[in-house]
PDB file of C-alpha atoms in Angstrom:
ATOM      1  CA  GLY A  24      53.824 113.198  26.899  1.00 53.00           C
ATOM      2  CA  ALA A  25      55.416 114.368  30.110  1.00 78.00           C
ATOM      3  CA  GLY A  26      54.581 111.261  32.092  1.00 93.00           C
ATOM      4  CA  VAL A  27      53.233 107.734  31.890  1.00 97.00           C
ATOM      5  CA  SER A  28      49.547 107.811  31.083  1.00 97.00           C
ATOM      6  CA  GLN A  29      47.165 104.993  31.988  1.00 98.00           C
ATOM      7  CA  SER A  30      43.542 104.549  31.022  1.00 98.00           C
ATOM      8  CA  PRO A  31      40.944 104.094  32.219  1.00 98.00           C
ATOM      9  CA  ARG A  32      41.634 105.423  35.724  1.00 97.00           C
ATOM     10  CA  TYR A  33      38.848 103.298  37.150  1.00 98.00           C
ATOM     11  CA  LYS A  34      37.207 100.180  35.795  1.00 98.00           C
ATOM     12  CA  VAL A  35      34.369  98.167  37.285  1.00 98.00           C
ATOM     13  CA  ALA A  36      33.877  94.750  35.732  1.00 98.00           C
ATOM     14  CA  LYS A  37      31.387  92.023  36.413  1.00 98.00           C
ATOM     15  CA  ARG A  38      32.899  88.688  37.277  1.00 98.00           C
ATOM     16  CA  GLY A  39      33.670  86.788  34.091  1.00 98.00           C
ATOM     17  CA  GLN A  40      33.998  89.901  31.932  1.00 98.00           C
ATOM     18  CA  ASP A  41      37.155  90.626  29.901  1.00 98.00           C
ATOM     19  CA  VAL A  42      38.995  93.923  30.467  1.00 98.00           C
ATOM     20  CA  ALA A  43      41.771  95.803  28.661  1.00 98.00           C
ATOM     21  CA  LEU A  44      43.999  98.323  30.412  1.00 98.00           C
ATOM     22  CA  ARG A  45      46.092 100.762  28.423  1.00 98.00           C
ATOM     23  CA  CYS A  46      49.506 102.273  29.126  1.00 98.00           C
ATOM     24  CA  ASP A  47      51.157 105.129  27.203  1.00 98.00           C
ATOM     25  CA  PRO A  48      54.806 105.270  28.301  1.00 97.00           C
ATOM     26  CA  ILE A  49      57.053 108.297  28.145  1.00 95.00           C
ATOM     27  CA  SER A  50      58.045 108.894  24.531  1.00 94.00           C
ATOM     28  CA  GLY A  51      61.335 107.206  23.714  1.00 91.00           C
ATOM     29  CA  HIS A  52      61.345 104.937  26.750  1.00 93.00           C
ATOM     30  CA  VAL A  53      62.513 101.504  25.676  1.00 93.00           C
ATOM     31  CA  SER A  54      61.450  99.521  28.735  1.00 93.00           C
ATOM     32  CA  LEU A  55      57.912  99.067  30.011  1.00 96.00           C
ATOM     33  CA  PHE A  56      56.751  97.247  33.119  1.00 96.00           C
ATOM     34  CA  TRP A  57      53.402  96.202  34.574  1.00 98.00           C
ATOM     35  CA  TYR A  58      52.862  95.803  38.309  1.00 98.00           C
ATOM     36  CA  GLN A  59      49.794  94.797  40.332  1.00 98.00           C
ATOM     37  CA  GLN A  60      49.128  96.536  43.655  1.00 97.00           C
ATOM     38  CA  ALA A  61      46.551  95.008  45.974  1.00 96.00           C
ATOM     39  CA  LEU A  62      44.989  97.204  48.662  1.00 94.00           C
ATOM     40  CA  GLY A  63      47.471  97.954  51.433  1.00 91.00           C
ATOM     41  CA  GLN A  64      50.314  96.116  49.703  1.00 94.00           C
ATOM     42  CA  GLY A  65      53.373  96.965  47.703  1.00 95.00           C
ATOM     43  CA  PRO A  66      53.413  96.595  43.914  1.00 97.00           C
ATOM     44  CA  GLU A  67      54.061  93.093  42.570  1.00 97.00           C
ATOM     45  CA  PHE A  68      55.857  92.544  39.262  1.00 95.00           C
ATOM     46  CA  LEU A  69      53.773  91.168  36.400  1.00 97.00           C
ATOM     47  CA  THR A  70      55.717  91.534  33.156  1.00 96.00           C
ATOM     48  CA  TYR A  71      58.453  93.452  31.321  1.00 94.00           C
ATOM     49  CA  PHE A  72      58.920  94.614  27.717  1.00 96.00           C
ATOM     50  CA  GLN A  73      61.964  95.908  25.949  1.00 94.00           C
ATOM     51  CA  ASN A  74      60.624  97.605  22.849  1.00 95.00           C
ATOM     52  CA  GLU A  75      58.034  95.179  21.469  1.00 96.00           C
ATOM     53  CA  ALA A  76      59.641  92.081  22.959  1.00 96.00           C
ATOM     54  CA  GLN A  77      58.139  90.649  26.127  1.00 97.00           C
ATOM     55  CA  LEU A  78      61.281  89.498  27.915  1.00 94.00           C
ATOM     56  CA  ASP A  79      59.794  88.428  31.235  1.00 94.00           C
ATOM     57  CA  LYS A  80      56.208  87.383  31.944  1.00 95.00           C
ATOM     58  CA  SER A  81      56.925  85.223  34.951  1.00 94.00           C
ATOM     59  CA  GLY A  82      54.873  87.445  37.275  1.00 95.00           C
ATOM     60  CA  LEU A  83      51.584  87.022  35.427  1.00 97.00           C
ATOM     61  CA  PRO A  84      49.370  85.167  37.939  1.00 95.00           C
ATOM     62  CA  SER A  85      47.510  82.972  35.460  1.00 95.00           C
ATOM     63  CA  ASP A  86      46.938  82.373  31.757  1.00 96.00           C
ATOM     64  CA  ARG A  87      43.949  84.734  31.991  1.00 98.00           C
ATOM     65  CA  PHE A  88      46.468  87.602  32.004  1.00 98.00           C
ATOM     66  CA  PHE A  89      48.014  88.697  28.736  1.00 97.00           C
ATOM     67  CA  ALA A  90      50.099  91.757  27.836  1.00 98.00           C
ATOM     68  CA  GLU A  91      51.274  93.132  24.530  1.00 98.00           C
ATOM     69  CA  ARG A  92      53.247  96.046  23.131  1.00 98.00           C
ATOM     70  CA  PRO A  93      53.073  95.460  19.378  1.00 97.00           C
ATOM     71  CA  GLU A  94      54.841  98.607  18.141  1.00 95.00           C
ATOM     72  CA  GLY A  95      57.162  99.147  21.069  1.00 94.00           C
ATOM     73  CA  SER A  96      55.244 102.068  22.524  1.00 95.00           C
ATOM     74  CA  VAL A  97      51.676 101.697  23.865  1.00 98.00           C
ATOM     75  CA  SER A  98      51.015  98.561  25.884  1.00 98.00           C
ATOM     76  CA  THR A  99      47.787  96.798  26.780  1.00 98.00           C
ATOM     77  CA  LEU A 100      47.224  94.458  29.701  1.00 98.00           C
ATOM     78  CA  LYS A 101      44.262  92.176  29.100  1.00 98.00           C
ATOM     79  CA  ILE A 102      42.533  90.108  31.747  1.00 98.00           C
ATOM     80  CA  GLN A 103      40.077  87.476  30.584  1.00 98.00           C
ATOM     81  CA  ARG A 104      37.203  86.097  32.651  1.00 98.00           C
ATOM     82  CA  THR A 105      37.909  88.449  35.555  1.00 98.00           C
ATOM     83  CA  GLN A 106      37.689  87.101  39.098  1.00 98.00           C
ATOM     84  CA  GLN A 107      37.240  88.991  42.379  1.00 97.00           C
ATOM     85  CA  GLU A 108      40.863  88.352  43.305  1.00 97.00           C
ATOM     86  CA  ASP A 109      41.890  90.383  40.239  1.00 98.00           C
ATOM     87  CA  SER A 110      40.641  93.552  41.984  1.00 98.00           C
ATOM     88  CA  ALA A 111      43.705  95.769  42.412  1.00 98.00           C
ATOM     89  CA  VAL A 112      45.472  98.810  41.027  1.00 98.00           C
ATOM     90  CA  TYR A 113      47.437  97.981  37.893  1.00 98.00           C
ATOM     91  CA  LEU A 114      50.514 100.165  37.537  1.00 98.00           C
ATOM     92  CA  CYS A 115      52.543 100.712  34.418  1.00 98.00           C
ATOM     93  CA  ALA A 116      56.101 102.067  34.521  1.00 95.00           C
ATOM     94  CA  SER A 117      58.617 102.939  31.847  1.00 94.00           C
ATOM     95  CA  SER A 118      62.324 103.664  31.816  1.00 91.00           C
ATOM     96  CA  VAL A 119      64.757 104.959  29.237  1.00 88.00           C
ATOM     97  CA  THR A 120      66.561 101.689  29.021  1.00 80.00           C
ATOM     98  CA  GLY A 121      67.237  98.563  31.012  1.00 70.00           C
ATOM     99  CA  GLY A 122      65.842  97.694  34.392  1.00 68.00           C
ATOM    100  CA  PRO A 123      65.160  99.640  37.560  1.00 69.00           C
ATOM    101  CA  TYR A 124      68.710 101.043  37.814  1.00 73.00           C
ATOM    102  CA  TYR A 125      67.793 103.748  35.359  1.00 71.00           C
ATOM    103  CA  GLY A 126      64.767 104.884  37.274  1.00 77.00           C
ATOM    104  CA  TYR A 127      61.191 103.849  36.726  1.00 86.00           C
ATOM    105  CA  THR A 128      58.500 106.436  36.105  1.00 92.00           C
ATOM    106  CA  PHE A 129      55.152 105.054  37.205  1.00 95.00           C
ATOM    107  CA  GLY A 130      51.744 106.036  35.915  1.00 97.00           C
ATOM    108  CA  SER A 131      48.861 106.718  38.303  1.00 97.00           C
ATOM    109  CA  GLY A 132      47.423 103.285  37.669  1.00 97.00           C
ATOM    110  CA  THR A 133      44.075 101.766  36.750  1.00 98.00           C
ATOM    111  CA  ARG A 134      41.930 100.709  39.713  1.00 98.00           C
ATOM    112  CA  LEU A 135      40.077  97.553  38.709  1.00 98.00           C
ATOM    113  CA  THR A 136      37.134  96.428  40.816  1.00 98.00           C
ATOM    114  CA  VAL A 137      35.532  93.092  39.976  1.00 98.00           C
ATOM    115  CA  VAL A 138      31.994  92.715  41.317  1.00 97.00           C
TER     116      VAL A 138
ATOM    117  CA  GLY B  20      62.633  84.975  45.268  1.00 82.00           C
ATOM    118  CA  GLU B  21      63.493  88.201  47.057  1.00 87.00           C
ATOM    119  CA  ASN B  22      61.552  89.010  50.245  1.00 91.00           C
ATOM    120  CA  VAL B  23      61.521  92.627  51.436  1.00 95.00           C
ATOM    121  CA  GLU B  24      60.086  93.633  54.808  1.00 94.00           C
ATOM    122  CA  GLN B  25      59.460  97.120  56.182  1.00 92.00           C
ATOM    123  CA  HIS B  26      59.140  98.335  59.770  1.00 78.00           C
ATOM    124  CA  PRO B  27      57.199 100.013  61.305  1.00 76.00           C
ATOM    125  CA  SER B  28      53.999  99.834  59.261  1.00 87.00           C
ATOM    126  CA  THR B  29      52.832 103.247  60.466  1.00 93.00           C
ATOM    127  CA  LEU B  30      54.941 106.110  61.760  1.00 94.00           C
ATOM    128  CA  SER B  31      53.684 109.389  63.210  1.00 96.00           C
ATOM    129  CA  VAL B  32      56.111 112.250  63.739  1.00 97.00           C
ATOM    130  CA  GLN B  33      55.827 115.856  64.801  1.00 98.00           C
ATOM    131  CA  GLU B  34      56.598 118.378  62.097  1.00 98.00           C
ATOM    132  CA  GLY B  35      60.284 119.232  62.199  1.00 98.00           C
ATOM    133  CA  ASP B  36      61.323 115.912  63.745  1.00 97.00           C
ATOM    134  CA  SER B  37      63.146 113.119  61.906  1.00 97.00           C
ATOM    135  CA  ALA B  38      61.611 109.914  60.557  1.00 96.00           C
ATOM    136  CA  VAL B  39      63.435 106.643  59.987  1.00 96.00           C
ATOM    137  CA  ILE B  40      62.046 103.628  58.132  1.00 95.00           C
ATOM    138  CA  LYS B  41      63.919 100.336  58.022  1.00 95.00           C
ATOM    139  CA  CYS B  42      63.822  97.562  55.450  1.00 97.00           C
ATOM    140  CA  THR B  43      65.326  94.119  55.417  1.00 97.00           C
ATOM    141  CA  TYR B  44      65.890  91.938  52.371  1.00 97.00           C
ATOM    142  CA  SER B  45      66.610  88.264  51.944  1.00 95.00           C
ATOM    143  CA  ASP B  46      68.527  87.875  48.670  1.00 93.00           C
ATOM    144  CA  SER B  47      72.245  88.537  49.152  1.00 92.00           C
ATOM    145  CA  ALA B  48      72.550  88.966  45.374  1.00 91.00           C
ATOM    146  CA  SER B  49      70.383  92.106  45.461  1.00 93.00           C
ATOM    147  CA  ASN B  50      72.450  95.138  44.501  1.00 92.00           C
ATOM    148  CA  TYR B  51      70.030  98.031  43.990  1.00 92.00           C
ATOM    149  CA  PHE B  52      67.770  99.539  46.654  1.00 95.00           C
ATOM    150  CA  PRO B  53      65.349 102.357  45.804  1.00 94.00           C
ATOM    151  CA  TRP B  54      62.777 104.138  47.951  1.00 96.00           C
ATOM    152  CA  TYR B  55      59.460 105.248  46.502  1.00 96.00           C
ATOM    153  CA  LYS B  56      56.876 107.692  47.850  1.00 97.00           C
ATOM    154  CA  GLN B  57      53.224 107.101  46.992  1.00 97.00           C
ATOM    155  CA  GLU B  58      50.525 109.695  47.571  1.00 96.00           C
ATOM    156  CA  LEU B  59      46.840 108.858  47.498  1.00 93.00           C
ATOM    157  CA  GLY B  60      45.611 108.112  43.997  1.00 91.00           C
ATOM    158  CA  LYS B  61      49.053 108.374  42.435  1.00 94.00           C
ATOM    159  CA  GLY B  62      51.719 105.978  41.310  1.00 95.00           C
ATOM    160  CA  PRO B  63      54.930 105.481  43.310  1.00 96.00           C
ATOM    161  CA  GLN B  64      57.590 108.157  42.777  1.00 95.00           C
ATOM    162  CA  LEU B  65      61.299 107.426  43.133  1.00 94.00           C
ATOM    163  CA  ILE B  66      62.800 109.651  45.834  1.00 96.00           C
ATOM    164  CA  ILE B  67      66.259 108.165  46.399  1.00 95.00           C
ATOM    165  CA  ASP B  68      68.168 105.007  45.584  1.00 94.00           C
ATOM    166  CA  ILE B  69      71.438 103.336  46.491  1.00 93.00           C
ATOM    167  CA  ARG B  70      73.602 100.674  44.918  1.00 91.00           C
ATOM    168  CA  SER B  71      75.400  97.967  46.833  1.00 87.00           C
ATOM    169  CA  ASN B  72      78.861  99.482  46.379  1.00 85.00           C
ATOM    170  CA  VAL B  73      77.863 102.535  48.447  1.00 84.00           C
ATOM    171  CA  GLY B  74      77.040 102.727  52.162  1.00 91.00           C
ATOM    172  CA  GLU B  75      75.171 106.015  52.304  1.00 95.00           C
ATOM    173  CA  LYS B  76      73.592 108.530  49.953  1.00 94.00           C
ATOM    174  CA  LYS B  77      72.066 111.894  50.764  1.00 96.00           C
ATOM    175  CA  ASP B  78      69.811 114.280  48.862  1.00 95.00           C
ATOM    176  CA  GLN B  79      68.806 117.396  50.781  1.00 96.00           C
ATOM    177  CA  ARG B  80      66.500 116.251  53.626  1.00 97.00           C
ATOM    178  CA  ILE B  81      66.487 112.568  52.717  1.00 98.00           C
ATOM    179  CA  ALA B  82      69.212 109.960  53.042  1.00 98.00           C
ATOM    180  CA  VAL B  83      69.512 106.216  52.627  1.00 97.00           C
ATOM    181  CA  THR B  84      71.960 103.951  54.440  1.00 97.00           C
ATOM    182  CA  LEU B  85      72.812 100.383  53.480  1.00 96.00           C
ATOM    183  CA  ASN B  86      74.250  97.590  55.604  1.00 95.00           C
ATOM    184  CA  LYS B  87      74.994  94.721  53.223  1.00 93.00           C
ATOM    185  CA  THR B  88      76.275  92.411  55.939  1.00 93.00           C
ATOM    186  CA  ALA B  89      73.045  92.654  57.890  1.00 94.00           C
ATOM    187  CA  LYS B  90      70.949  92.929  54.727  1.00 95.00           C
ATOM    188  CA  HIS B  91      69.061  96.018  55.748  1.00 94.00           C
ATOM    189  CA  PHE B  92      68.728  99.582  54.536  1.00 96.00           C
ATOM    190  CA  SER B  93      67.008 102.622  55.973  1.00 97.00           C
ATOM    191  CA  LEU B  94      65.384 105.840  54.812  1.00 97.00           C
ATOM    192  CA  HIS B  95      66.030 108.943  56.901  1.00 97.00           C
ATOM    193  CA  ILE B  96      63.913 112.080  56.526  1.00 98.00           C
ATOM    194  CA  THR B  97      65.024 115.126  58.502  1.00 97.00           C
ATOM    195  CA  GLU B  98      63.047 118.271  59.317  1.00 98.00           C
ATOM    196  CA  THR B  99      59.796 116.591  58.325  1.00 98.00           C
ATOM    197  CA  GLN B 100      57.079 118.674  56.711  1.00 97.00           C
ATOM    198  CA  PRO B 101      53.344 117.979  56.225  1.00 96.00           C
ATOM    199  CA  GLU B 102      53.969 117.255  52.541  1.00 96.00           C
ATOM    200  CA  ASP B 103      56.154 114.332  53.580  1.00 97.00           C
ATOM    201  CA  SER B 104      52.984 112.519  54.702  1.00 97.00           C
ATOM    202  CA  ALA B 105      52.579 109.556  52.330  1.00 97.00           C
ATOM    203  CA  VAL B 106      53.200 105.821  52.005  1.00 97.00           C
ATOM    204  CA  TYR B 107      56.862 104.953  51.525  1.00 98.00           C
ATOM    205  CA  PHE B 108      57.953 101.723  49.825  1.00 97.00           C
ATOM    206  CA  CYS B 109      61.393 100.206  49.849  1.00 97.00           C
ATOM    207  CA  ALA B 110      62.397  97.804  47.123  1.00 95.00           C
ATOM    208  CA  ALA B 111      65.296  95.604  46.083  1.00 95.00           C
ATOM    209  CA  SER B 112      66.602  94.271  42.796  1.00 91.00           C
ATOM    210  CA  ARG B 113      69.346  91.836  41.856  1.00 87.00           C
ATOM    211  CA  GLY B 114      69.964  93.627  38.591  1.00 75.00           C
ATOM    212  CA  ASN B 115      67.328  91.837  36.588  1.00 73.00           C
ATOM    213  CA  ASN B 116      64.309  93.628  35.286  1.00 78.00           C
ATOM    214  CA  ARG B 117      62.107  93.585  38.319  1.00 88.00           C
ATOM    215  CA  LEU B 118      61.807  95.230  41.705  1.00 92.00           C
ATOM    216  CA  ALA B 119      60.619  93.403  44.830  1.00 94.00           C
ATOM    217  CA  PHE B 120      58.691  95.869  46.993  1.00 96.00           C
ATOM    218  CA  GLY B 121      57.959  95.875  50.696  1.00 96.00           C
ATOM    219  CA  LYS B 122      54.415  96.366  51.977  1.00 95.00           C
ATOM    220  CA  GLY B 123      54.873 100.069  52.644  1.00 96.00           C
ATOM    221  CA  ASN B 124      55.036 102.434  55.608  1.00 96.00           C
ATOM    222  CA  GLN B 125      52.394 105.075  56.249  1.00 96.00           C
ATOM    223  CA  VAL B 126      54.184 108.221  57.470  1.00 97.00           C
ATOM    224  CA  VAL B 127      52.022 110.887  59.104  1.00 97.00           C
ATOM    225  CA  VAL B 128      53.578 114.268  59.861  1.00 97.00           C
ATOM    226  CA  ILE B 129      51.602 116.078  62.558  1.00 96.00           C
ATOM    227  CA  PRO B 130      51.663 119.874  62.144  1.00 94.00           C
TER     228      PRO B 130
END
């Protein structure tokens, strides 16, 4: 597609529920990134993939967060046993290759609200 | 890790005037400094970036300046228009695979 597509756009989860957020990067983009953006804050790095390999997951806040990109294209961010502090916008970005030097394209994000 | 701070948090300007947003960073190893514009309900969009071997870069009405010694960089928007109203984020990277973002500046252009 023309841009990075994320679904769903909005998700409301009850505390303790598991959620899965999907990211469709730009076709042919090798690198994929997940960021978390709390209300009124800048995005915070979560994890990075190059093709199907997860090269950096140091930003994941706890072991309840898990990301995968099994075929090197679509990625899923899974959050288990959601907590209220997980409420945020989850942004996915992709780039042709490498890190931010080559220009990220961000999706519109998934707004997760945990009630 | 890298710490990026932006000032001021909110900036109101009259249409046609200039706007300047400043950012400071803490990691002297950072070598890439992009600016992103985020409109309501959308993801951040890259508007201009600069690398550490350059002091200034310009693209039409926007420019970025970098002072490596003082560890700060600034976004300059000239001849502001209502469509420039948005939240602007600065960020820094040391060439690894992540960006460290500031908290954002709300720019309001008053017609």
